[in-house]
Amino acid sequence: MRRFGEIIRVRPEAEEEYKKIHVKIWPEIEEAIREAGIRNYSIYLKDGMLFAYYEYHGPEEEFDERMAKLAEVSNESGWWTLTKGMQMPLETRQEGEWWASAEEVFHQD
Amino acid sequence: MRRFGEIIRVRPEAEEEYKKIHVKIWPEIEEAIREAGIRNYSIYLKDGMLFAYYEYHGPEEEFDERMAKLAEVSNESGWWTLTKGMQMPLETRQEGEWWASAEEVFHQD
């Protein structure tokens, strides 16, 4: 199992709407997340900063393929366009990232 | 089960040391966290910002008591003094907080 911590900013004017659409996300996105093998997915908000924690429970060798499929559903459904417009990525993110990956400095099961 | 997301800053000059002591935390702290009923505890770092995610799996009515006991061990062992000196709390934290609690805006099991 792989764990992920990621950070992005939410545009101040979009904060309420961002929260609203996440109270009950679109059924196709919920399903795509589940099918991707992602579990225990939380997003927290503090001072305009969004922090995501999630776990990938699928087979290691299917990770890239499953994430690509999830991105595809996210794209085609319009979810990606909608949420992307509400977010401001960190300048310090890695090339190819939107949400910036954070470094795990501690874990205890 | 209760989930928590919390944020604090690490002092730039203490970042390496903070990471180092968390690679293998003190056995009494590891044990105290476990006895408190805390599970799946991760801390992530990005741009000097620490983000903690953890779950409380103990009985709801014992939460306050268990957290007080954990704080006691943390205090008496010196862990609290050590880590506190490396951290800079957010000005926007709530009264009584050190790590600032973040708002859960999304969760999917």
PDB file of C-alpha atoms in Angstrom:
ATOM      1  CA  MET A   1       0.000   0.000   0.000  1.00  0.00           C
ATOM      2  CA  ARG A   2       1.186   3.498  -0.849  1.00  0.00           C
ATOM      3  CA  ARG A   3       0.231   6.645   1.042  1.00  0.00           C
ATOM      4  CA  PHE A   4       0.084  10.125  -0.424  1.00  0.00           C
ATOM      5  CA  GLY A   5       0.035  13.630   1.030  1.00  0.00           C
ATOM      6  CA  GLU A   6      -0.523  16.478  -1.413  1.00  0.00           C
ATOM      7  CA  ILE A   7      -1.049  20.213  -1.185  1.00  0.00           C
ATOM      8  CA  ILE A   8      -2.681  22.897  -3.277  1.00  0.00           C
ATOM      9  CA  ARG A   9      -4.333  26.267  -2.667  1.00  0.00           C
ATOM     10  CA  VAL A  10      -7.981  27.062  -3.231  1.00  0.00           C
ATOM     11  CA  ARG A  11      -8.899  30.439  -4.735  1.00  0.00           C
ATOM     12  CA  PRO A  12     -10.458  32.547  -1.950  1.00  0.00           C
ATOM     13  CA  GLU A  13     -13.517  33.371  -4.048  1.00  0.00           C
ATOM     14  CA  ALA A  14     -14.073  29.666  -4.825  1.00  0.00           C
ATOM     15  CA  GLU A  15     -13.630  28.264  -1.329  1.00  0.00           C
ATOM     16  CA  GLU A  16     -17.319  27.918  -0.475  1.00  0.00           C
ATOM     17  CA  GLU A  17     -18.157  26.368  -3.841  1.00  0.00           C
ATOM     18  CA  TYR A  18     -15.214  23.970  -3.557  1.00  0.00           C
ATOM     19  CA  LYS A  19     -16.455  22.794  -0.169  1.00  0.00           C
ATOM     20  CA  LYS A  20     -20.001  22.484  -1.486  1.00  0.00           C
ATOM     21  CA  ILE A  21     -19.140  20.214  -4.432  1.00  0.00           C
ATOM     22  CA  HIS A  22     -17.091  17.987  -2.123  1.00  0.00           C
ATOM     23  CA  VAL A  23     -19.876  17.360   0.384  1.00  0.00           C
ATOM     24  CA  LYS A  24     -21.316  14.973  -2.190  1.00  0.00           C
ATOM     25  CA  ILE A  25     -19.005  14.542  -5.142  1.00  0.00           C
ATOM     26  CA  TRP A  26     -20.280  13.399  -8.511  1.00  0.00           C
ATOM     27  CA  PRO A  27     -21.178   9.688  -8.498  1.00  0.00           C
ATOM     28  CA  GLU A  28     -18.900   8.951 -11.472  1.00  0.00           C
ATOM     29  CA  ILE A  29     -15.934  10.497  -9.657  1.00  0.00           C
ATOM     30  CA  GLU A  30     -16.680   8.606  -6.465  1.00  0.00           C
ATOM     31  CA  GLU A  31     -16.846   5.390  -8.479  1.00  0.00           C
ATOM     32  CA  ALA A  32     -13.679   6.179 -10.448  1.00  0.00           C
ATOM     33  CA  ILE A  33     -11.759   6.821  -7.213  1.00  0.00           C
ATOM     34  CA  ARG A  34     -12.952   3.510  -5.830  1.00  0.00           C
ATOM     35  CA  GLU A  35     -12.126   1.603  -9.007  1.00  0.00           C
ATOM     36  CA  ALA A  36      -8.684   3.180  -9.071  1.00  0.00           C
ATOM     37  CA  GLY A  37      -7.960   1.459  -5.749  1.00  0.00           C
ATOM     38  CA  ILE A  38      -7.854   4.660  -3.750  1.00  0.00           C
ATOM     39  CA  ARG A  39      -9.109   4.361  -0.179  1.00  0.00           C
ATOM     40  CA  ASN A  40      -9.326   6.531   2.896  1.00  0.00           C
ATOM     41  CA  TYR A  41      -9.211   9.745   0.909  1.00  0.00           C
ATOM     42  CA  SER A  42      -9.533  12.942   2.913  1.00  0.00           C
ATOM     43  CA  ILE A  43      -9.100  16.578   1.992  1.00  0.00           C
ATOM     44  CA  TYR A  44      -8.534  19.177   4.699  1.00  0.00           C
ATOM     45  CA  LEU A  45      -8.690  22.953   4.478  1.00  0.00           C
ATOM     46  CA  LYS A  46      -6.833  25.541   6.542  1.00  0.00           C
ATOM     47  CA  ASP A  47      -6.164  29.180   5.623  1.00  0.00           C
ATOM     48  CA  GLY A  48      -6.868  28.575   1.936  1.00  0.00           C
ATOM     49  CA  MET A  49      -4.546  25.589   1.824  1.00  0.00           C
ATOM     50  CA  LEU A  50      -5.947  22.210   0.804  1.00  0.00           C
ATOM     51  CA  PHE A  51      -4.215  19.077   2.034  1.00  0.00           C
ATOM     52  CA  ALA A  52      -5.098  15.664   0.663  1.00  0.00           C
ATOM     53  CA  TYR A  53      -4.329  12.303   2.248  1.00  0.00           C
ATOM     54  CA  TYR A  54      -5.119   9.069   0.434  1.00  0.00           C
ATOM     55  CA  GLU A  55      -4.011   5.480   0.131  1.00  0.00           C
ATOM     56  CA  TYR A  56      -3.518   3.356  -2.969  1.00  0.00           C
ATOM     57  CA  HIS A  57      -4.469  -0.239  -2.233  1.00  0.00           C
ATOM     58  CA  GLY A  58      -4.288  -1.655  -5.752  1.00  0.00           C
ATOM     59  CA  PRO A  59      -1.513  -3.786  -7.249  1.00  0.00           C
ATOM     60  CA  GLU A  60       1.753  -1.863  -7.584  1.00  0.00           C
ATOM     61  CA  GLU A  61       2.125  -2.774 -11.258  1.00  0.00           C
ATOM     62  CA  GLU A  62      -1.294  -1.323 -12.085  1.00  0.00           C
ATOM     63  CA  PHE A  63      -0.729   2.020 -10.410  1.00  0.00           C
ATOM     64  CA  ASP A  64       0.126   4.090 -13.495  1.00  0.00           C
ATOM     65  CA  GLU A  65      -2.661   2.570 -15.546  1.00  0.00           C
ATOM     66  CA  ARG A  66      -5.269   3.075 -12.821  1.00  0.00           C
ATOM     67  CA  MET A  67      -4.251   6.674 -12.187  1.00  0.00           C
ATOM     68  CA  ALA A  68      -4.426   7.362 -15.933  1.00  0.00           C
ATOM     69  CA  LYS A  69      -7.929   5.897 -16.034  1.00  0.00           C
ATOM     70  CA  LEU A  70      -8.993   8.033 -13.075  1.00  0.00           C
ATOM     71  CA  ALA A  71      -7.577  11.126 -14.780  1.00  0.00           C
ATOM     72  CA  GLU A  72      -9.489  10.209 -17.926  1.00  0.00           C
ATOM     73  CA  VAL A  73     -12.835   9.972 -16.112  1.00  0.00           C
ATOM     74  CA  SER A  74     -12.041  13.175 -14.253  1.00  0.00           C
ATOM     75  CA  ASN A  75     -11.283  14.901 -17.542  1.00  0.00           C
ATOM     76  CA  GLU A  76     -14.185  13.621 -19.570  1.00  0.00           C
ATOM     77  CA  SER A  77     -16.759  14.258 -16.866  1.00  0.00           C
ATOM     78  CA  GLY A  78     -15.717  17.889 -16.494  1.00  0.00           C
ATOM     79  CA  TRP A  79     -14.724  17.411 -12.843  1.00  0.00           C
ATOM     80  CA  TRP A  80     -11.117  18.226 -13.580  1.00  0.00           C
ATOM     81  CA  THR A  81     -11.974  21.479 -15.392  1.00  0.00           C
ATOM     82  CA  LEU A  82     -14.335  22.486 -12.610  1.00  0.00           C
ATOM     83  CA  THR A  83     -11.949  21.859  -9.711  1.00  0.00           C
ATOM     84  CA  LYS A  84      -8.840  23.054 -11.541  1.00  0.00           C
ATOM     85  CA  GLY A  85     -10.441  26.449 -12.004  1.00  0.00           C
ATOM     86  CA  MET A  86     -10.892  26.736  -8.245  1.00  0.00           C
ATOM     87  CA  GLN A  87      -7.315  25.835  -7.388  1.00  0.00           C
ATOM     88  CA  MET A  88      -3.950  27.616  -7.407  1.00  0.00           C
ATOM     89  CA  PRO A  89      -1.056  25.162  -7.555  1.00  0.00           C
ATOM     90  CA  LEU A  90       2.086  25.770  -5.497  1.00  0.00           C
ATOM     91  CA  GLU A  91       4.986  27.231  -7.440  1.00  0.00           C
ATOM     92  CA  THR A  92       7.209  24.683  -5.736  1.00  0.00           C
ATOM     93  CA  ARG A  93       5.377  21.683  -7.185  1.00  0.00           C
ATOM     94  CA  GLN A  94       7.353  19.184  -9.239  1.00  0.00           C
ATOM     95  CA  GLU A  95       7.192  19.205 -13.016  1.00  0.00           C
ATOM     96  CA  GLY A  96       4.047  17.444 -14.161  1.00  0.00           C
ATOM     97  CA  GLU A  97       2.283  17.911 -10.825  1.00  0.00           C
ATOM     98  CA  TRP A  98      -0.838  19.932 -10.138  1.00  0.00           C
ATOM     99  CA  TRP A  99      -1.335  19.076  -6.494  1.00  0.00           C
ATOM    100  CA  ALA A 100       2.194  19.245  -5.037  1.00  0.00           C
ATOM    101  CA  SER A 101       3.379  16.032  -3.424  1.00  0.00           C
ATOM    102  CA  ALA A 102       4.525  16.384   0.182  1.00  0.00           C
ATOM    103  CA  GLU A 103       7.209  14.291   1.835  1.00  0.00           C
ATOM    104  CA  GLU A 104       6.191  11.707   4.426  1.00  0.00           C
ATOM    105  CA  VAL A 105       8.366  12.420   7.457  1.00  0.00           C
ATOM    106  CA  PHE A 106       6.551  10.150   9.917  1.00  0.00           C
ATOM    107  CA  HIS A 107       4.210   7.206   9.876  1.00  0.00           C
ATOM    108  CA  GLN A 108       2.892   4.920  12.569  1.00  0.00           C
ATOM    109  CA  ASP A 109       0.267   2.285  11.765  1.00  0.00           C
TER     110      ASP A 109
ATOM    111  CA  MET B   1     -13.709   6.652  14.519  1.00  0.00           C
ATOM    112  CA  ARG B   2     -12.557  10.267  14.353  1.00  0.00           C
ATOM    113  CA  ARG B   3     -10.131  11.635  11.768  1.00  0.00           C
ATOM    114  CA  PHE B   4      -7.869  14.612  12.279  1.00  0.00           C
ATOM    115  CA  GLY B   5      -5.909  16.911   9.971  1.00  0.00           C
ATOM    116  CA  GLU B   6      -3.594  19.421  11.618  1.00  0.00           C
ATOM    117  CA  ILE B   7      -1.025  21.936  10.448  1.00  0.00           C
ATOM    118  CA  ILE B   8       2.044  23.602  11.902  1.00  0.00           C
ATOM    119  CA  ARG B   9       5.296  25.067  10.571  1.00  0.00           C
ATOM    120  CA  VAL B  10       8.752  23.701  11.217  1.00  0.00           C
ATOM    121  CA  ARG B  11      11.601  26.154  11.845  1.00  0.00           C
ATOM    122  CA  PRO B  12      13.835  26.134   8.749  1.00  0.00           C
ATOM    123  CA  GLU B  13      16.976  25.548  10.792  1.00  0.00           C
ATOM    124  CA  ALA B  14      15.354  22.582  12.591  1.00  0.00           C
ATOM    125  CA  GLU B  15      13.861  20.840   9.549  1.00  0.00           C
ATOM    126  CA  GLU B  16      16.567  18.195   9.144  1.00  0.00           C
ATOM    127  CA  GLU B  17      16.640  17.403  12.856  1.00  0.00           C
ATOM    128  CA  TYR B  18      12.844  17.201  12.967  1.00  0.00           C
ATOM    129  CA  LYS B  19      12.863  14.670  10.138  1.00  0.00           C
ATOM    130  CA  LYS B  20      15.656  12.723  11.775  1.00  0.00           C
ATOM    131  CA  ILE B  21      13.907  12.262  15.139  1.00  0.00           C
ATOM    132  CA  HIS B  22      10.752  11.124  13.313  1.00  0.00           C
ATOM    133  CA  VAL B  23      12.419   8.360  11.317  1.00  0.00           C
ATOM    134  CA  LYS B  24      12.422   6.374  14.547  1.00  0.00           C
ATOM    135  CA  ILE B  25      10.549   8.158  17.288  1.00  0.00           C
ATOM    136  CA  TRP B  26      11.205   7.438  20.932  1.00  0.00           C
ATOM    137  CA  PRO B  27       9.768   4.055  21.985  1.00  0.00           C
ATOM    138  CA  GLU B  28       7.775   5.579  24.852  1.00  0.00           C
ATOM    139  CA  ILE B  29       6.107   8.007  22.437  1.00  0.00           C
ATOM    140  CA  GLU B  30       5.335   5.290  19.924  1.00  0.00           C
ATOM    141  CA  GLU B  31       3.773   3.248  22.724  1.00  0.00           C
ATOM    142  CA  ALA B  32       1.843   6.212  24.138  1.00  0.00           C
ATOM    143  CA  ILE B  33       0.381   6.968  20.691  1.00  0.00           C
ATOM    144  CA  ARG B  34      -0.711   3.351  20.329  1.00  0.00           C
ATOM    145  CA  GLU B  35      -2.193   3.211  23.830  1.00  0.00           C
ATOM    146  CA  ALA B  36      -4.067   6.443  23.167  1.00  0.00           C
ATOM    147  CA  GLY B  37      -5.939   4.656  20.372  1.00  0.00           C
ATOM    148  CA  ILE B  38      -4.336   6.662  17.595  1.00  0.00           C
ATOM    149  CA  ARG B  39      -3.804   4.758  14.343  1.00  0.00           C
ATOM    150  CA  ASN B  40      -2.620   5.516  10.839  1.00  0.00           C
ATOM    151  CA  TYR B  41      -0.688   8.570  11.916  1.00  0.00           C
ATOM    152  CA  SER B  42       1.266  10.321   9.158  1.00  0.00           C
ATOM    153  CA  ILE B  43       3.110  13.621   9.054  1.00  0.00           C
ATOM    154  CA  TYR B  44       3.918  15.229   5.709  1.00  0.00           C
ATOM    155  CA  LEU B  45       6.264  18.103   4.941  1.00  0.00           C
ATOM    156  CA  LYS B  46       6.085  20.631   2.118  1.00  0.00           C
ATOM    157  CA  ASP B  47       7.756  24.047   1.992  1.00  0.00           C
ATOM    158  CA  GLY B  48       8.288  24.159   5.746  1.00  0.00           C
ATOM    159  CA  MET B  49       4.676  23.233   6.438  1.00  0.00           C
ATOM    160  CA  LEU B  50       3.928  20.083   8.429  1.00  0.00           C
ATOM    161  CA  PHE B  51       0.602  18.380   7.926  1.00  0.00           C
ATOM    162  CA  ALA B  52      -0.541  15.587  10.234  1.00  0.00           C
ATOM    163  CA  TYR B  53      -3.258  13.037   9.518  1.00  0.00           C
ATOM    164  CA  TYR B  54      -4.351  10.567  12.185  1.00  0.00           C
ATOM    165  CA  GLU B  55      -7.315   8.523  13.309  1.00  0.00           C
ATOM    166  CA  TYR B  56      -8.680   7.976  16.807  1.00  0.00           C
ATOM    167  CA  HIS B  57     -10.054   4.454  17.134  1.00  0.00           C
ATOM    168  CA  GLY B  58     -10.717   4.400  20.891  1.00  0.00           C
ATOM    169  CA  PRO B  59     -14.063   4.772  22.635  1.00  0.00           C
ATOM    170  CA  GLU B  60     -15.553   8.229  22.182  1.00  0.00           C
ATOM    171  CA  GLU B  61     -16.075   8.715  25.916  1.00  0.00           C
ATOM    172  CA  GLU B  62     -12.391   8.061  26.631  1.00  0.00           C
ATOM    173  CA  PHE B  63     -11.059  10.523  24.071  1.00  0.00           C
ATOM    174  CA  ASP B  64     -10.271  13.424  26.426  1.00  0.00           C
ATOM    175  CA  GLU B  65      -8.724  11.175  29.033  1.00  0.00           C
ATOM    176  CA  ARG B  66      -6.556   9.335  26.506  1.00  0.00           C
ATOM    177  CA  MET B  67      -5.347  12.539  24.869  1.00  0.00           C
ATOM    178  CA  ALA B  68      -4.484  13.932  28.316  1.00  0.00           C
ATOM    179  CA  LYS B  69      -2.488  10.806  29.097  1.00  0.00           C
ATOM    180  CA  LEU B  70      -0.644  11.054  25.767  1.00  0.00           C
ATOM    181  CA  ALA B  71       0.157  14.714  26.476  1.00  0.00           C
ATOM    182  CA  GLU B  72       1.447  13.712  29.907  1.00  0.00           C
ATOM    183  CA  VAL B  73       3.854  11.108  28.501  1.00  0.00           C
ATOM    184  CA  SER B  74       4.909  13.548  25.816  1.00  0.00           C
ATOM    185  CA  ASN B  75       5.594  16.187  28.454  1.00  0.00           C
ATOM    186  CA  GLU B  76       7.364  14.048  30.994  1.00  0.00           C
ATOM    187  CA  SER B  77       9.598  12.330  28.450  1.00  0.00           C
ATOM    188  CA  GLY B  78      10.840  15.637  27.048  1.00  0.00           C
ATOM    189  CA  TRP B  79       9.440  14.888  23.574  1.00  0.00           C
ATOM    190  CA  TRP B  80       7.051  17.807  23.760  1.00  0.00           C
ATOM    191  CA  THR B  81       9.786  20.291  24.714  1.00  0.00           C
ATOM    192  CA  LEU B  82      12.054  18.960  21.970  1.00  0.00           C
ATOM    193  CA  THR B  83       9.511  19.100  19.145  1.00  0.00           C
ATOM    194  CA  LYS B  84       7.848  22.318  20.337  1.00  0.00           C
ATOM    195  CA  GLY B  85      11.168  24.107  20.030  1.00  0.00           C
ATOM    196  CA  MET B  86      11.362  23.084  16.375  1.00  0.00           C
ATOM    197  CA  GLN B  87       7.864  24.240  15.484  1.00  0.00           C
ATOM    198  CA  MET B  88       6.195  27.572  14.732  1.00  0.00           C
ATOM    199  CA  PRO B  89       2.428  27.411  15.259  1.00  0.00           C
ATOM    200  CA  LEU B  90       0.065  29.160  12.854  1.00  0.00           C
ATOM    201  CA  GLU B  91      -1.268  32.491  14.090  1.00  0.00           C
ATOM    202  CA  THR B  92      -4.703  31.385  12.909  1.00  0.00           C
ATOM    203  CA  ARG B  93      -4.842  28.385  15.259  1.00  0.00           C
ATOM    204  CA  GLN B  94      -7.700  28.152  17.724  1.00  0.00           C
ATOM    205  CA  GLU B  95      -7.249  29.061  21.367  1.00  0.00           C
ATOM    206  CA  GLY B  96      -5.632  26.187  23.197  1.00  0.00           C
ATOM    207  CA  GLU B  97      -4.204  24.642  20.037  1.00  0.00           C
ATOM    208  CA  TRP B  98      -0.559  24.196  19.113  1.00  0.00           C
ATOM    209  CA  TRP B  99      -0.984  22.288  15.888  1.00  0.00           C
ATOM    210  CA  ALA B 100      -3.862  24.088  14.127  1.00  0.00           C
ATOM    211  CA  SER B 101      -6.828  21.874  13.314  1.00  0.00           C
ATOM    212  CA  ALA B 102      -7.871  21.870   9.658  1.00  0.00           C
ATOM    213  CA  GLU B 103     -11.409  21.388   8.390  1.00  0.00           C
ATOM    214  CA  GLU B 104     -12.310  18.122   6.677  1.00  0.00           C
ATOM    215  CA  VAL B 105     -13.925  19.134   3.381  1.00  0.00           C
ATOM    216  CA  PHE B 106     -13.972  15.695   1.761  1.00  0.00           C
ATOM    217  CA  HIS B 107     -13.787  12.069   2.796  1.00  0.00           C
ATOM    218  CA  GLN B 108     -14.296   8.832   0.908  1.00  0.00           C
ATOM    219  CA  ASP B 109     -13.617   5.477   2.593  1.00  0.00           C
TER     220      ASP B 109
END
